PDB file of C-alpha atoms in Angstrom:
ATOM      1  CA  MET A1022       3.913 -32.630  22.731  1.00 37.00           C
ATOM      2  CA  MET A1023       2.444 -29.044  22.403  1.00 45.00           C
ATOM      3  CA  GLU A1024       0.297 -28.650  19.366  1.00 65.00           C
ATOM      4  CA  ARG A1025       1.784 -25.937  16.704  1.00 85.00           C
ATOM      5  CA  LEU A1026      -1.358 -25.425  14.827  1.00 88.00           C
ATOM      6  CA  PRO A1027      -3.252 -23.125  17.554  1.00 86.00           C
ATOM      7  CA  GLY A1028       0.120 -21.045  17.695  1.00 84.00           C
ATOM      8  CA  LEU A1029       0.701 -20.834  13.986  1.00 85.00           C
ATOM      9  CA  LEU A1030      -3.170 -19.444  13.337  1.00 86.00           C
ATOM     10  CA  ALA A1031      -2.369 -16.901  16.460  1.00 82.00           C
ATOM     11  CA  LYS A1032       0.745 -15.646  15.148  1.00 77.00           C
ATOM     12  CA  LEU A1033      -0.970 -15.446  11.503  1.00 76.00           C
ATOM     13  CA  ALA A1034      -3.818 -13.501  13.240  1.00 77.00           C
ATOM     14  CA  ARG A1035      -1.367 -11.167  14.784  1.00 69.00           C
ATOM     15  CA  ARG A1036       0.782 -10.334  11.834  1.00 66.00           C
ATOM     16  CA  LEU A1037      -1.346 -10.185   8.683  1.00 67.00           C
ATOM     17  CA  PRO A1038      -3.530  -7.319   8.038  1.00 65.00           C
ATOM     18  CA  THR A1039      -6.947  -7.492   8.082  1.00 68.00           C
ATOM     19  CA  ASP A1040      -7.693  -7.788   4.339  1.00 68.00           C
ATOM     20  CA  ARG A1041      -5.088 -10.802   3.906  1.00 72.00           C
ATOM     21  CA  LEU A1042      -6.852 -12.758   7.129  1.00 78.00           C
ATOM     22  CA  THR A1043     -10.322 -12.266   5.290  1.00 81.00           C
ATOM     23  CA  ASP A1044      -8.518 -14.037   1.884  1.00 82.00           C
ATOM     24  CA  TYR A1045      -7.031 -16.855   4.352  1.00 84.00           C
ATOM     25  CA  ASP A1046     -10.654 -17.098   6.011  1.00 86.00           C
ATOM     26  CA  ALA A1047     -12.490 -17.664   2.836  1.00 89.00           C
ATOM     27  CA  ALA A1048      -9.732 -20.128   1.279  1.00 89.00           C
ATOM     28  CA  LEU A1049      -9.751 -22.147   4.596  1.00 91.00           C
ATOM     29  CA  ARG A1050     -13.482 -22.386   4.445  1.00 92.00           C
ATOM     30  CA  ALA A1051     -13.503 -23.578   0.795  1.00 91.00           C
ATOM     31  CA  ALA A1052     -10.966 -26.496   1.685  1.00 92.00           C
ATOM     32  CA  GLU A1053     -12.212 -29.942   2.935  1.00 92.00           C
ATOM     33  CA  GLY A1054      -8.807 -30.634   4.373  1.00 92.00           C
ATOM     34  CA  PRO A1055      -5.391 -30.078   4.302  1.00 92.00           C
ATOM     35  CA  GLU A1056      -4.688 -31.778   1.031  1.00 92.00           C
ATOM     36  CA  ASP A1057      -7.536 -29.879  -0.933  1.00 91.00           C
ATOM     37  CA  GLN A1058      -6.140 -28.690  -4.255  1.00 90.00           C
ATOM     38  CA  ALA A1059      -8.099 -25.339  -3.568  1.00 89.00           C
ATOM     39  CA  LEU A1060      -5.407 -24.492  -1.054  1.00 89.00           C
ATOM     40  CA  ASP A1061      -2.979 -24.865  -3.755  1.00 88.00           C
ATOM     41  CA  GLN A1062      -4.819 -22.849  -6.030  1.00 88.00           C
ATOM     42  CA  PHE A1063      -5.206 -19.857  -3.492  1.00 86.00           C
ATOM     43  CA  ALA A1064      -1.510 -20.026  -2.934  1.00 82.00           C
ATOM     44  CA  ALA A1065      -0.653 -19.949  -6.736  1.00 81.00           C
ATOM     45  CA  ALA A1066      -2.984 -16.986  -6.991  1.00 80.00           C
ATOM     46  CA  ASN A1067      -1.489 -15.121  -3.992  1.00 70.00           C
ATOM     47  CA  PRO A1068       2.228 -14.907  -4.496  1.00 59.00           C
ATOM     48  CA  ALA A1069       2.808 -11.920  -2.126  1.00 55.00           C
ATOM     49  CA  ALA A1070       5.292 -12.279   0.537  1.00 46.00           C
ATOM     50  CA  GLY A1071       4.264 -14.604   3.570  1.00 55.00           C
ATOM     51  CA  LEU A1072       1.301 -16.048   2.027  1.00 61.00           C
ATOM     52  CA  THR A1073       2.864 -19.324   0.771  1.00 70.00           C
ATOM     53  CA  HIS A1074       5.307 -19.947   3.564  1.00 74.00           C
ATOM     54  CA  HIS A1075       2.559 -19.374   6.232  1.00 75.00           C
ATOM     55  CA  LEU A1076      -0.042 -21.594   4.357  1.00 82.00           C
ATOM     56  CA  ASP A1077       2.424 -24.592   4.218  1.00 85.00           C
ATOM     57  CA  ALA A1078       3.334 -24.233   7.784  1.00 86.00           C
ATOM     58  CA  ILE A1079      -0.291 -24.333   8.651  1.00 89.00           C
ATOM     59  CA  ARG A1080      -1.097 -27.435   6.385  1.00 90.00           C
ATOM     60  CA  GLN A1081       1.702 -29.277   7.625  1.00 91.00           C
ATOM     61  CA  ALA A1082       0.553 -28.668  11.264  1.00 91.00           C
ATOM     62  CA  TRP A1083      -3.105 -29.344  10.092  1.00 93.00           C
ATOM     63  CA  ARG A1084      -2.352 -32.906   8.405  1.00 91.00           C
ATOM     64  CA  GLU A1085      -0.244 -33.881  11.354  1.00 90.00           C
ATOM     65  CA  GLU A1086      -2.242 -33.005  14.390  1.00 90.00           C
ATOM     66  CA  ALA A1087      -5.921 -32.420  13.335  1.00 89.00           C
ATOM     67  CA  PRO A1088      -6.320 -34.293   9.743  1.00 89.00           C
ATOM     68  CA  GLY A1089      -9.905 -34.942  10.186  1.00 90.00           C
ATOM     69  CA  LEU A1090     -10.990 -31.226  10.953  1.00 91.00           C
ATOM     70  CA  PRO A1091     -12.606 -29.474   7.752  1.00 92.00           C
ATOM     71  CA  GLY A1092     -11.674 -26.253   6.735  1.00 92.00           C
ATOM     72  CA  THR A1093     -14.379 -24.517   8.150  1.00 93.00           C
ATOM     73  CA  ALA A1094     -13.022 -25.451  11.629  1.00 92.00           C
ATOM     74  CA  ILE A1095      -9.538 -24.156  10.741  1.00 91.00           C
ATOM     75  CA  ALA A1096     -11.214 -21.031   9.543  1.00 89.00           C
ATOM     76  CA  LEU A1097     -13.057 -20.477  12.763  1.00 89.00           C
ATOM     77  CA  ALA A1098      -9.957 -21.181  14.783  1.00 88.00           C
ATOM     78  CA  LEU A1099      -8.143 -18.588  12.598  1.00 86.00           C
ATOM     79  CA  THR A1100     -11.023 -16.059  13.384  1.00 82.00           C
ATOM     80  CA  THR A1101     -11.108 -16.694  17.128  1.00 80.00           C
ATOM     81  CA  ALA A1102      -7.173 -16.068  17.300  1.00 76.00           C
ATOM     82  CA  MET A1103      -7.443 -12.662  15.600  1.00 68.00           C
ATOM     83  CA  ALA A1104      -6.435 -10.610  18.782  1.00 53.00           C
ATOM     84  CA  PRO A1105      -8.852  -8.142  19.875  1.00 53.00           C
ATOM     85  CA  GLU A1106      -6.472  -6.252  22.007  1.00 46.00           C
ATOM     86  CA  ALA A1107      -4.409  -5.342  18.867  1.00 45.00           C
ATOM     87  CA  SER A1108      -4.515  -1.465  18.729  1.00 46.00           C
ATOM     88  CA  GLU A1109      -5.631   0.716  16.351  1.00 50.00           C
ATOM     89  CA  THR A1110      -2.199   2.121  15.464  1.00 49.00           C
ATOM     90  CA  GLU A1111      -1.057  -1.544  14.629  1.00 50.00           C
ATOM     91  CA  ARG A1112      -3.968  -2.037  12.240  1.00 56.00           C
ATOM     92  CA  SER A1113      -3.651   1.251  10.508  1.00 69.00           C
ATOM     93  CA  ILE A1114      -0.116   0.283   9.433  1.00 80.00           C
ATOM     94  CA  GLN A1115       0.768  -1.764   6.696  1.00 84.00           C
ATOM     95  CA  LEU A1116       4.286  -2.663   5.045  1.00 85.00           C
ATOM     96  CA  VAL A1117       4.534  -2.158   1.099  1.00 89.00           C
ATOM     97  CA  VAL A1118       7.335  -3.214  -1.041  1.00 90.00           C
ATOM     98  CA  SER A1119       8.825  -3.547  -4.621  1.00 91.00           C
ATOM     99  CA  GLY A1120      10.861  -6.197  -5.826  1.00 89.00           C
ATOM    100  CA  PRO A1121      11.466  -9.516  -4.425  1.00 86.00           C
ATOM    101  CA  VAL A1122       9.560 -10.407  -1.654  1.00 79.00           C
ATOM    102  CA  SER A1123      10.241 -12.944   1.331  1.00 76.00           C
ATOM    103  CA  PRO A1124       8.255 -14.839   3.859  1.00 68.00           C
ATOM    104  CA  ALA A1125       9.817 -12.819   6.547  1.00 64.00           C
ATOM    105  CA  ILE A1126       6.719 -10.622   6.870  1.00 62.00           C
ATOM    106  CA  PRO A1127       3.459 -10.393   5.124  1.00 65.00           C
ATOM    107  CA  VAL A1128       3.558  -7.183   2.832  1.00 72.00           C
ATOM    108  CA  ARG A1129       1.528  -5.499  -0.046  1.00 80.00           C
ATOM    109  CA  LEU A1130       3.267  -4.617  -3.378  1.00 88.00           C
ATOM    110  CA  THR A1131       4.026  -1.081  -4.310  1.00 91.00           C
ATOM    111  CA  GLY A1132       2.559  -0.905  -7.760  1.00 92.00           C
ATOM    112  CA  GLY A1133      -0.830  -2.440  -6.616  1.00 91.00           C
ATOM    113  CA  VAL A1134      -0.944  -0.046  -3.421  1.00 92.00           C
ATOM    114  CA  THR A1135      -0.436   3.086  -5.656  1.00 95.00           C
ATOM    115  CA  VAL A1136      -3.507   2.262  -7.485  1.00 94.00           C
ATOM    116  CA  ASP A1137      -5.804   1.375  -4.442  1.00 93.00           C
ATOM    117  CA  VAL A1138      -4.735   4.740  -2.571  1.00 95.00           C
ATOM    118  CA  ILE A1139      -5.671   6.817  -5.692  1.00 96.00           C
ATOM    119  CA  ARG A1140      -8.928   4.763  -6.131  1.00 95.00           C
ATOM    120  CA  SER A1141      -9.577   5.711  -2.666  1.00 95.00           C
ATOM    121  CA  ALA A1142      -9.734   9.431  -3.135  1.00 95.00           C
ATOM    122  CA  ARG A1143     -12.921  11.503  -3.147  1.00 94.00           C
ATOM    123  CA  GLU A1144     -11.961  14.959  -2.959  1.00 95.00           C
ATOM    124  CA  SER A1145      -8.171  15.238  -2.927  1.00 96.00           C
ATOM    125  CA  LEU A1146      -4.954  13.678  -4.103  1.00 97.00           C
ATOM    126  CA  LEU A1147      -1.435  14.886  -2.762  1.00 98.00           C
ATOM    127  CA  ILE A1148       1.322  13.368  -4.699  1.00 98.00           C
ATOM    128  CA  ALA A1149       5.090  14.134  -4.011  1.00 97.00           C
ATOM    129  CA  SER A1150       7.996  12.407  -6.186  1.00 97.00           C
ATOM    130  CA  PHE A1151      11.690  13.176  -6.731  1.00 97.00           C
ATOM    131  CA  ALA A1152      11.336  11.378 -10.086  1.00 96.00           C
ATOM    132  CA  ALA A1153       8.508  10.334 -12.415  1.00 96.00           C
ATOM    133  CA  PHE A1154       8.908   8.364 -15.857  1.00 94.00           C
ATOM    134  CA  GLY A1155       6.548   5.926 -17.297  1.00 92.00           C
ATOM    135  CA  VAL A1156       3.999   5.136 -15.310  1.00 93.00           C
ATOM    136  CA  ILE A1157       0.919   4.917 -17.945  1.00 94.00           C
ATOM    137  CA  GLU A1158      -1.289   3.081 -15.453  1.00 93.00           C
ATOM    138  CA  LEU A1159      -0.839   5.603 -12.733  1.00 94.00           C
ATOM    139  CA  VAL A1160      -1.571   8.592 -15.214  1.00 95.00           C
ATOM    140  CA  SER A1161      -4.768   6.901 -16.222  1.00 95.00           C
ATOM    141  CA  GLU A1162      -5.839   6.407 -12.673  1.00 96.00           C
ATOM    142  CA  LEU A1163      -5.212  10.182 -11.956  1.00 96.00           C
ATOM    143  CA  ARG A1164      -7.278  10.966 -15.266  1.00 95.00           C
ATOM    144  CA  LEU A1165     -10.052   8.841 -13.735  1.00 95.00           C
ATOM    145  CA  ALA A1166      -9.744  10.561 -10.325  1.00 95.00           C
ATOM    146  CA  VAL A1167      -9.977  13.947 -12.121  1.00 94.00           C
ATOM    147  CA  GLY A1168     -13.222  12.683 -13.606  1.00 93.00           C
ATOM    148  CA  ARG A1169     -14.530  11.916 -10.584  1.00 93.00           C
ATOM    149  CA  GLY A1170     -13.957  15.438  -9.112  1.00 93.00           C
ATOM    150  CA  VAL A1171     -10.736  14.704  -7.148  1.00 95.00           C
ATOM    151  CA  ARG A1172      -8.490  17.818  -7.164  1.00 95.00           C
ATOM    152  CA  VAL A1173      -4.874  16.429  -7.860  1.00 96.00           C
ATOM    153  CA  ASP A1174      -1.517  18.195  -6.655  1.00 97.00           C
ATOM    154  CA  LEU A1175       1.665  17.026  -7.671  1.00 97.00           C
ATOM    155  CA  VAL A1176       4.809  18.209  -6.062  1.00 97.00           C
ATOM    156  CA  LEU A1177       7.786  17.247  -8.295  1.00 97.00           C
ATOM    157  CA  GLU A1178      11.429  17.871  -8.292  1.00 96.00           C
ATOM    158  CA  GLU A1179      12.073  20.155 -11.359  1.00 95.00           C
ATOM    159  CA  SER A1180      15.797  18.845 -12.011  1.00 94.00           C
ATOM    160  CA  THR A1181      14.530  15.431 -12.883  1.00 95.00           C
ATOM    161  CA  ALA A1182      11.774  16.594 -15.116  1.00 95.00           C
ATOM    162  CA  ALA A1183       9.456  14.806 -13.462  1.00 95.00           C
ATOM    163  CA  ALA A1184       6.360  16.942 -14.706  1.00 94.00           C
ATOM    164  CA  ARG A1185       6.782  15.622 -18.153  1.00 93.00           C
ATOM    165  CA  ALA A1186       5.050  12.305 -17.214  1.00 94.00           C
ATOM    166  CA  PHE A1187       1.980  14.013 -16.353  1.00 94.00           C
ATOM    167  CA  THR A1188       1.887  16.407 -19.611  1.00 90.00           C
ATOM    168  CA  THR A1189      -1.297  14.391 -20.826  1.00 90.00           C
ATOM    169  CA  LEU A1190      -3.369  15.039 -17.919  1.00 90.00           C
ATOM    170  CA  GLN A1191      -5.824  17.908 -18.282  1.00 72.00           C
ATOM    171  CA  ASN A1192      -8.256  19.627 -15.824  1.00 77.00           C
ATOM    172  CA  GLY A1193      -7.955  19.622 -11.899  1.00 81.00           C
ATOM    173  CA  VAL A1194      -4.208  19.012 -11.782  1.00 93.00           C
ATOM    174  CA  ARG A1195      -1.721  21.476 -10.033  1.00 95.00           C
ATOM    175  CA  ILE A1196       2.068  20.916 -10.384  1.00 96.00           C
ATOM    176  CA  TRP A1197       4.275  22.602  -7.844  1.00 96.00           C
ATOM    177  CA  HIS A1198       8.207  22.861  -7.746  1.00 96.00           C
ATOM    178  CA  ARG A1199      10.704  24.236  -5.526  1.00 95.00           C
ATOM    179  CA  VAL A1200      10.838  28.216  -5.649  1.00 94.00           C
ATOM    180  CA  ASN A1201      14.503  27.969  -6.120  1.00 88.00           C
ATOM    181  CA  ALA A1202      15.405  25.069  -8.257  1.00 81.00           C
ATOM    182  CA  SER A1203      19.033  25.991  -8.149  1.00 82.00           C
ATOM    183  CA  ALA A1204      19.366  26.236  -4.392  1.00 82.00           C
ATOM    184  CA  PRO A1205      21.147  23.371  -2.451  1.00 85.00           C
ATOM    185  CA  GLY A1206      19.103  20.366  -1.897  1.00 88.00           C
ATOM    186  CA  VAL A1207      16.107  18.513  -3.836  1.00 93.00           C
ATOM    187  CA  LEU A1208      12.669  17.504  -3.089  1.00 94.00           C
ATOM    188  CA  HIS A1209      13.161  13.976  -2.401  1.00 95.00           C
ATOM    189  CA  ALA A1210       9.861  13.098  -0.385  1.00 96.00           C
ATOM    190  CA  LYS A1211       7.515  10.255  -1.895  1.00 97.00           C
ATOM    191  CA  LEU A1212       3.962  10.325  -0.838  1.00 97.00           C
ATOM    192  CA  ILE A1213       0.820   9.832  -2.486  1.00 98.00           C
ATOM    193  CA  ALA A1214      -2.309  10.897   0.201  1.00 97.00           C
ATOM    194  CA  ALA A1215      -5.726  10.301  -0.537  1.00 96.00           C
ATOM    195  CA  ASP A1216      -8.110  12.777   1.012  1.00 95.00           C
ATOM    196  CA  ARG A1217      -6.891  12.823   4.648  1.00 92.00           C
ATOM    197  CA  HIS A1218      -7.700   9.373   5.468  1.00 93.00           C
ATOM    198  CA  THR A1219      -4.657   7.296   3.627  1.00 94.00           C
ATOM    199  CA  ALA A1220      -1.318   7.705   2.658  1.00 96.00           C
ATOM    200  CA  LEU A1221       1.600   5.871   1.177  1.00 96.00           C
ATOM    201  CA  LEU A1222       5.028   6.751   2.510  1.00 97.00           C
ATOM    202  CA  GLY A1223       8.131   5.046   0.943  1.00 95.00           C
ATOM    203  CA  SER A1224      11.440   4.907  -0.958  1.00 96.00           C
ATOM    204  CA  ALA A1225       9.760   4.383  -4.358  1.00 95.00           C
ATOM    205  CA  ASN A1226       9.611   7.179  -6.827  1.00 96.00           C
ATOM    206  CA  LEU A1227       6.802   7.246  -9.723  1.00 96.00           C
ATOM    207  CA  THR A1228       8.586   5.145 -11.952  1.00 95.00           C
ATOM    208  CA  ASP A1229       7.975   1.569 -13.508  1.00 93.00           C
ATOM    209  CA  HIS A1230      11.053   0.146 -11.897  1.00 94.00           C
ATOM    210  CA  ALA A1231      10.399   1.780  -8.581  1.00 94.00           C
ATOM    211  CA  LEU A1232       6.815   0.695  -8.332  1.00 92.00           C
ATOM    212  CA  GLY A1233       7.674  -3.031  -9.690  1.00 91.00           C
ATOM    213  CA  MET A1234      11.136  -3.915  -9.916  1.00 91.00           C
ATOM    214  CA  ASN A1235      13.369  -1.928  -7.568  1.00 94.00           C
ATOM    215  CA  ILE A1236      14.018  -3.145  -4.022  1.00 94.00           C
ATOM    216  CA  GLU A1237      11.865  -0.602  -2.354  1.00 93.00           C
ATOM    217  CA  LEU A1238       9.935  -0.180   0.966  1.00 93.00           C
ATOM    218  CA  GLY A1239       7.128   1.617   2.322  1.00 94.00           C
ATOM    219  CA  VAL A1240       4.209   2.003   4.438  1.00 93.00           C
ATOM    220  CA  ILE A1241       0.538   2.692   4.222  1.00 94.00           C
ATOM    221  CA  LEU A1242      -0.881   4.826   6.930  1.00 93.00           C
ATOM    222  CA  SER A1243      -4.755   4.673   7.596  1.00 91.00           C
ATOM    223  CA  ASP A1244      -4.762   6.804  10.409  1.00 88.00           C
ATOM    224  CA  PRO A1245      -6.549  10.097   9.694  1.00 90.00           C
ATOM    225  CA  LEU A1246      -4.628  12.184  12.461  1.00 88.00           C
ATOM    226  CA  THR A1247      -1.484  11.385  11.016  1.00 91.00           C
ATOM    227  CA  VAL A1248      -2.416  11.596   7.626  1.00 93.00           C
ATOM    228  CA  GLY A1249      -4.216  14.947   8.209  1.00 93.00           C
ATOM    229  CA  ARG A1250      -0.949  16.017   9.727  1.00 93.00           C
ATOM    230  CA  ILE A1251       0.985  15.214   6.708  1.00 95.00           C
ATOM    231  CA  VAL A1252      -1.299  16.819   4.370  1.00 95.00           C
ATOM    232  CA  ASP A1253      -1.353  20.014   6.155  1.00 95.00           C
ATOM    233  CA  HIS A1254       2.515  20.137   6.235  1.00 95.00           C
ATOM    234  CA  PHE A1255       2.365  20.050   2.271  1.00 95.00           C
ATOM    235  CA  ARG A1256      -0.452  22.457   2.003  1.00 94.00           C
ATOM    236  CA  TRP A1257       1.717  24.827   4.191  1.00 94.00           C
ATOM    237  CA  LEU A1258       4.773  24.146   1.804  1.00 95.00           C
ATOM    238  CA  THR A1259       2.526  25.245  -0.928  1.00 94.00           C
ATOM    239  CA  SER A1260       1.148  28.422   0.524  1.00 93.00           C
ATOM    240  CA  PRO A1261       2.528  31.988  -0.462  1.00 92.00           C
ATOM    241  CA  GLU A1262       3.630  32.562   3.159  1.00 90.00           C
ATOM    242  CA  ALA A1263       6.058  29.445   3.386  1.00 92.00           C
ATOM    243  CA  GLY A1264       7.841  30.607   0.302  1.00 92.00           C
ATOM    244  CA  VAL A1265       9.148  27.019  -0.373  1.00 94.00           C
ATOM    245  CA  LEU A1266       7.110  25.938  -3.472  1.00 95.00           C
ATOM    246  CA  ARG A1267       5.646  27.530  -6.256  1.00 95.00           C
ATOM    247  CA  LEU A1268       2.809  26.805  -8.817  1.00 94.00           C
ATOM    248  CA  VAL A1269       4.108  25.925 -12.251  1.00 92.00           C
ATOM    249  CA  TRP A1270       1.158  24.294 -13.815  1.00 82.00           C
ATOM    250  CA  THR A1271      -2.553  24.307 -13.292  1.00 76.00           C
ATOM    251  CA  THR A1272      -5.168  23.016 -15.450  1.00 62.00           C
TER     252      THR A1272
END
């Protein structure tokens, strides 16, 4: 009978983002065998979609096919299985969700990713949202970003009064609205772009429910060429010659 363990490890290596693979590698290396309680603790501490499901399957195959192998050997097999032929595009796109998670595909959670992207900025942050409400943690992160010299542009829909969520911010922040708020259509884009290297695109508005409880879906882009084009598009939207967005607040 064909062994399942190598196939499970290869499948995991193809589907998980690099940071998740690093977490798995560390957990497996710390385990003496498939019954090690350290693996139970790892699964409990990492409830993101896919982790427990994949780990359970690997542990079951491990105990059935190679129970004498230590965790270091399984970790080595996982590292070997990491597909070197995987394209840079595949590695530069990761899925993000809010709300319920499933074992169908490994993802990261929107609230945590939002903070990570903001913290990764060193020069500029470009943020667009249809609505904004609450998000105290996000506002605090933006304040810290401004403090380290990051220029922040908030492109917001005026009809939802989204700008009110950011009234406590000072210095280094600019807020943009559509030139004609009464014209048909709305600003519906949701974007957080750090410098020109990372962008979060998705369905989630900047609200506590959207970042944590709603059923939302998005992607993280880590391809500087693609992110740069997105940033350039929004810079054009804010330019006087475009006549699309107007500056309504600068500090």
